[in-house]
Amino acid sequence: EKARHQIGYMPQQAQLDPQFPISVLDVVLTGQIDRCGKGLTGGFPKAAAGVAQAALAEVGLGDFIQKSFNRLSGGQRQRVLIARALCSEPELLLLDEPTSNIDPRSEENLYETLARLNRKMTILLVSHDIGFVSQFVKSVICVNHQVIIHPTSQINGTIIKEIYGGDFNLIRHDHRCDHTGHSHHDPFSSNREQL
């Protein structure tokens, strides 16, 4: 029971009807239903709203409290779901494909948010994009009939081939263009802040 309150979970997709008129604040408050012990019919104490507002500020959406959840971009929705997971004030944050269906810029913003959160808590996330996620994490756990843990500095095409079979090229997808054009360079050669 105690462990359950120490874990925050963000699903890959929110199971919310896109036509249902729910505000961002109300979505985040649903992360406290179990904690408040009142369910949906008892309402939330004012302290719960304060926790929800702080969680939204933590993910950079403090001004979005009254906006309709269904009018947000994919990246904004993902950050709202992270705020909902933060409402339980977890020690461990579990994220299932947090960057699915969002554009590259939103993906980068999301990882920057996670880097800030990682200073206060442990974060475990599932991703199929090893090349991109490796830019932002300290270690990668590869699962394919076995579990192998590597620091990101050791991840390369050979290791991925040994684990998953087949040929792989790791390409950095930072999509930053300047006057010299678009670049796909080795994601493991640059210095970067780690999660």
CSV table of C-alpha atoms in Angstrom, one decimal:
chain,number,residue,atom,x,y,z
A,1,GLU,CA,0.0,0.0,0.0
A,2,LYS,CA,2.8,2.5,1.0
A,3,ALA,CA,4.8,1.7,-2.2
A,4,ARG,CA,1.8,2.5,-4.4
A,5,HIS,CA,1.9,6.1,-3.1
A,6,GLN,CA,5.6,6.4,-3.9
A,7,ILE,CA,5.1,5.6,-7.6
A,8,GLY,CA,3.8,8.0,-10.2
A,9,TYR,CA,2.6,6.4,-13.5
A,10,MET,CA,2.0,8.0,-16.9
A,11,PRO,CA,0.3,5.7,-19.5
A,12,GLN,CA,1.3,5.9,-23.2
A,13,GLN,CA,-2.2,7.3,-24.0
A,14,ALA,CA,-4.8,8.9,-21.8
A,15,GLN,CA,-8.0,7.0,-22.0
A,16,LEU,CA,-10.0,10.2,-22.2
A,17,ASP,CA,-12.9,10.8,-24.6
A,18,PRO,CA,-11.7,13.7,-26.8
A,19,GLN,CA,-15.2,15.2,-26.7
A,20,PHE,CA,-15.4,15.2,-22.9
A,21,PRO,CA,-15.0,18.8,-21.7
A,22,ILE,CA,-12.4,18.4,-19.0
A,23,SER,CA,-10.0,21.1,-18.0
A,24,VAL,CA,-6.3,20.6,-17.6
A,25,LEU,CA,-6.6,21.1,-13.8
A,26,ASP,CA,-9.3,18.5,-13.6
A,27,VAL,CA,-7.2,16.0,-15.5
A,28,VAL,CA,-4.3,16.6,-13.1
A,29,LEU,CA,-6.6,16.4,-10.1
A,30,THR,CA,-7.6,12.8,-11.1
A,31,GLY,CA,-4.0,11.9,-10.1
A,32,GLN,CA,-5.1,12.5,-6.5
A,33,ILE,CA,-8.4,10.5,-6.3
A,34,ASP,CA,-6.8,7.7,-4.4
A,35,ARG,CA,-4.8,9.9,-2.2
A,36,CYS,CA,-7.8,12.0,-1.1
A,37,GLY,CA,-9.8,8.9,-0.4
A,38,LYS,CA,-13.0,10.5,-1.6
A,39,GLY,CA,-13.4,9.2,-5.1
A,40,LEU,CA,-15.0,11.3,-7.8
A,41,THR,CA,-18.1,12.3,-5.9
A,42,GLY,CA,-16.5,13.7,-2.8
A,43,GLY,CA,-14.7,16.6,-4.5
A,44,PHE,CA,-11.1,17.6,-3.8
A,45,PRO,CA,-9.8,19.6,-0.8
A,46,LYS,CA,-8.2,23.0,-1.6
A,47,ALA,CA,-4.8,21.5,-0.8
A,48,ALA,CA,-5.3,19.0,-3.7
A,49,ALA,CA,-5.8,21.9,-6.1
A,50,GLY,CA,-2.6,23.5,-4.8
A,51,VAL,CA,-0.6,20.3,-5.4
A,52,ALA,CA,-2.1,20.0,-8.9
A,53,GLN,CA,-1.2,23.6,-9.7
A,54,ALA,CA,2.3,23.1,-8.4
A,55,ALA,CA,2.6,19.9,-10.6
A,56,LEU,CA,1.5,21.9,-13.7
A,57,ALA,CA,4.0,24.6,-12.9
A,58,GLU,CA,6.7,21.9,-12.6
A,59,VAL,CA,6.0,20.8,-16.2
A,60,GLY,CA,5.8,24.3,-17.6
A,61,LEU,CA,2.0,24.5,-17.9
A,62,GLY,CA,1.1,26.6,-14.9
A,63,ASP,CA,-0.9,29.0,-17.2
A,64,PHE,CA,-3.0,26.2,-18.7
A,65,ILE,CA,-5.1,25.3,-15.7
A,66,GLN,CA,-8.5,26.3,-17.1
A,67,LYS,CA,-7.7,25.3,-20.7
A,68,SER,CA,-9.6,22.4,-22.2
A,69,PHE,CA,-7.5,19.2,-22.3
A,70,ASN,CA,-8.8,18.3,-25.7
A,71,ARG,CA,-7.5,21.5,-27.2
A,72,LEU,CA,-3.9,20.9,-26.3
A,73,SER,CA,-1.1,19.7,-28.6
A,74,GLY,CA,0.2,16.1,-28.2
A,75,GLY,CA,3.3,17.4,-26.3
A,76,GLN,CA,1.2,19.5,-23.9
A,77,ARG,CA,-1.1,16.6,-23.2
A,78,GLN,CA,1.9,14.4,-22.3
A,79,ARG,CA,3.1,17.0,-19.9
A,80,VAL,CA,-0.3,17.2,-18.3
A,81,LEU,CA,-0.2,13.5,-17.8
A,82,ILE,CA,3.2,13.8,-16.2
A,83,ALA,CA,1.7,16.5,-13.9
A,84,ARG,CA,-1.1,14.0,-13.0
A,85,ALA,CA,1.5,11.4,-12.1
A,86,LEU,CA,3.4,14.0,-10.0
A,87,CYS,CA,0.3,14.7,-7.8
A,88,SER,CA,1.1,11.6,-5.8
A,89,GLU,CA,4.5,13.2,-4.9
A,90,PRO,CA,6.3,10.1,-6.1
A,91,GLU,CA,9.8,8.9,-5.5
A,92,LEU,CA,9.7,6.9,-8.7
A,93,LEU,CA,8.1,8.1,-11.9
A,94,LEU,CA,7.2,5.4,-14.5
A,95,LEU,CA,6.5,6.6,-18.0
A,96,ASP,CA,5.2,4.4,-20.8
A,97,GLU,CA,6.3,5.8,-24.2
A,98,PRO,CA,6.1,9.4,-23.1
A,99,THR,CA,7.1,10.8,-26.5
A,100,SER,CA,4.7,8.7,-28.6
A,101,ASN,CA,2.8,10.8,-31.2
A,102,ILE,CA,4.5,14.1,-30.5
A,103,ASP,CA,6.7,16.2,-32.7
A,104,PRO,CA,10.5,16.4,-32.3
A,105,ARG,CA,10.5,19.8,-30.6
A,106,SER,CA,7.8,18.7,-28.1
A,107,GLU,CA,9.9,15.5,-27.5
A,108,GLU,CA,12.9,17.6,-26.7
A,109,ASN,CA,10.9,19.8,-24.4
A,110,LEU,CA,9.5,16.8,-22.6
A,111,TYR,CA,13.0,15.3,-22.0
A,112,GLU,CA,14.2,18.7,-20.7
A,113,THR,CA,11.3,18.6,-18.3
A,114,LEU,CA,12.2,15.1,-17.3
A,115,ALA,CA,15.8,16.2,-16.7
A,116,ARG,CA,14.6,18.8,-14.2
A,117,LEU,CA,12.4,16.2,-12.5
A,118,ASN,CA,15.2,13.7,-12.3
A,119,ARG,CA,17.1,15.9,-9.9
A,120,LYS,CA,14.3,15.1,-7.4
A,121,MET,CA,13.2,11.6,-8.2
A,122,THR,CA,14.1,8.4,-10.1
A,123,ILE,CA,12.6,8.1,-13.6
A,124,LEU,CA,12.1,4.9,-15.5
A,125,LEU,CA,10.7,5.2,-19.0
A,126,VAL,CA,9.9,2.9,-21.9
A,127,SER,CA,11.0,3.9,-25.4
A,128,HIS,CA,11.7,2.1,-28.6
A,129,ASP,CA,13.8,5.0,-29.9
A,130,ILE,CA,17.2,4.1,-28.3
A,131,GLY,CA,19.2,6.5,-30.4
A,132,PHE,CA,17.1,9.5,-29.4
A,133,VAL,CA,16.5,8.6,-25.8
A,134,SER,CA,20.2,7.8,-25.2
A,135,GLN,CA,20.9,11.5,-25.6
A,136,PHE,CA,19.0,12.2,-22.4
A,137,VAL,CA,19.5,9.3,-20.0
A,138,LYS,CA,22.3,7.9,-17.9
A,139,SER,CA,21.7,4.2,-18.7
A,140,VAL,CA,19.6,2.1,-20.9
A,141,ILE,CA,18.0,-1.2,-20.1
A,142,CYS,CA,17.5,-3.4,-23.2
A,143,VAL,CA,15.0,-6.1,-23.0
A,144,ASN,CA,14.7,-9.0,-25.5
A,145,HIS,CA,14.3,-12.3,-23.8
A,146,GLN,CA,17.0,-11.0,-21.4
A,147,VAL,CA,17.7,-7.8,-19.5
A,148,ILE,CA,20.9,-6.0,-20.2
A,149,ILE,CA,21.8,-2.7,-18.6
A,150,HIS,CA,24.4,-0.3,-20.2
A,151,PRO,CA,25.5,3.2,-19.5
A,152,THR,CA,24.6,5.2,-22.6
A,153,SER,CA,28.2,5.9,-23.3
A,154,GLN,CA,28.6,2.2,-24.2
A,155,ILE,CA,25.6,1.9,-26.4
A,156,ASN,CA,26.5,1.4,-30.1
A,157,GLY,CA,25.3,-0.4,-33.2
A,158,THR,CA,27.2,-3.6,-32.3
A,159,ILE,CA,25.6,-3.9,-28.9
A,160,ILE,CA,22.2,-3.3,-30.3
A,161,LYS,CA,22.8,-5.9,-33.0
A,162,GLU,CA,23.9,-8.4,-30.3
A,163,ILE,CA,20.7,-7.8,-28.3
A,164,TYR,CA,18.1,-7.5,-31.0
A,165,GLY,CA,19.7,-9.1,-34.1
A,166,GLY,CA,19.9,-7.5,-37.5
A,167,ASP,CA,21.7,-4.4,-38.6
A,168,PHE,CA,21.1,-1.0,-36.9
A,169,ASN,CA,22.3,2.5,-37.5
A,170,LEU,CA,22.0,4.9,-34.6
A,171,ILE,CA,21.0,8.3,-35.9
A,172,ARG,CA,20.6,11.4,-33.8
A,173,HIS,CA,17.2,13.0,-34.5
A,174,ASP,CA,17.7,16.5,-33.1
A,175,HIS,CA,16.2,18.2,-36.2
A,176,ARG,CA,18.0,21.4,-35.6
A,177,CYS,CA,18.7,23.1,-38.9
A,178,ASP,CA,20.8,26.1,-39.5
A,179,HIS,CA,22.3,27.8,-42.5
A,180,THR,CA,24.5,24.7,-43.2
A,181,GLY,CA,21.4,22.4,-43.3
A,182,HIS,CA,20.2,19.3,-41.5
A,183,SER,CA,22.7,16.9,-39.9
A,184,HIS,CA,22.6,13.3,-38.8
A,185,HIS,CA,25.7,12.8,-36.8
A,186,ASP,CA,26.8,10.2,-34.2
A,187,PRO,CA,24.5,10.8,-31.1
A,188,PHE,CA,27.2,9.4,-28.8
A,189,SER,CA,30.0,11.8,-29.7
A,190,SER,CA,28.7,15.0,-28.3
A,191,ASN,CA,28.8,16.2,-24.7
A,192,ARG,CA,25.3,16.4,-23.3
A,193,GLU,CA,23.6,16.8,-20.0
A,194,GLN,CA,22.5,13.4,-18.8
A,195,LEU,CA,19.3,12.5,-16.9
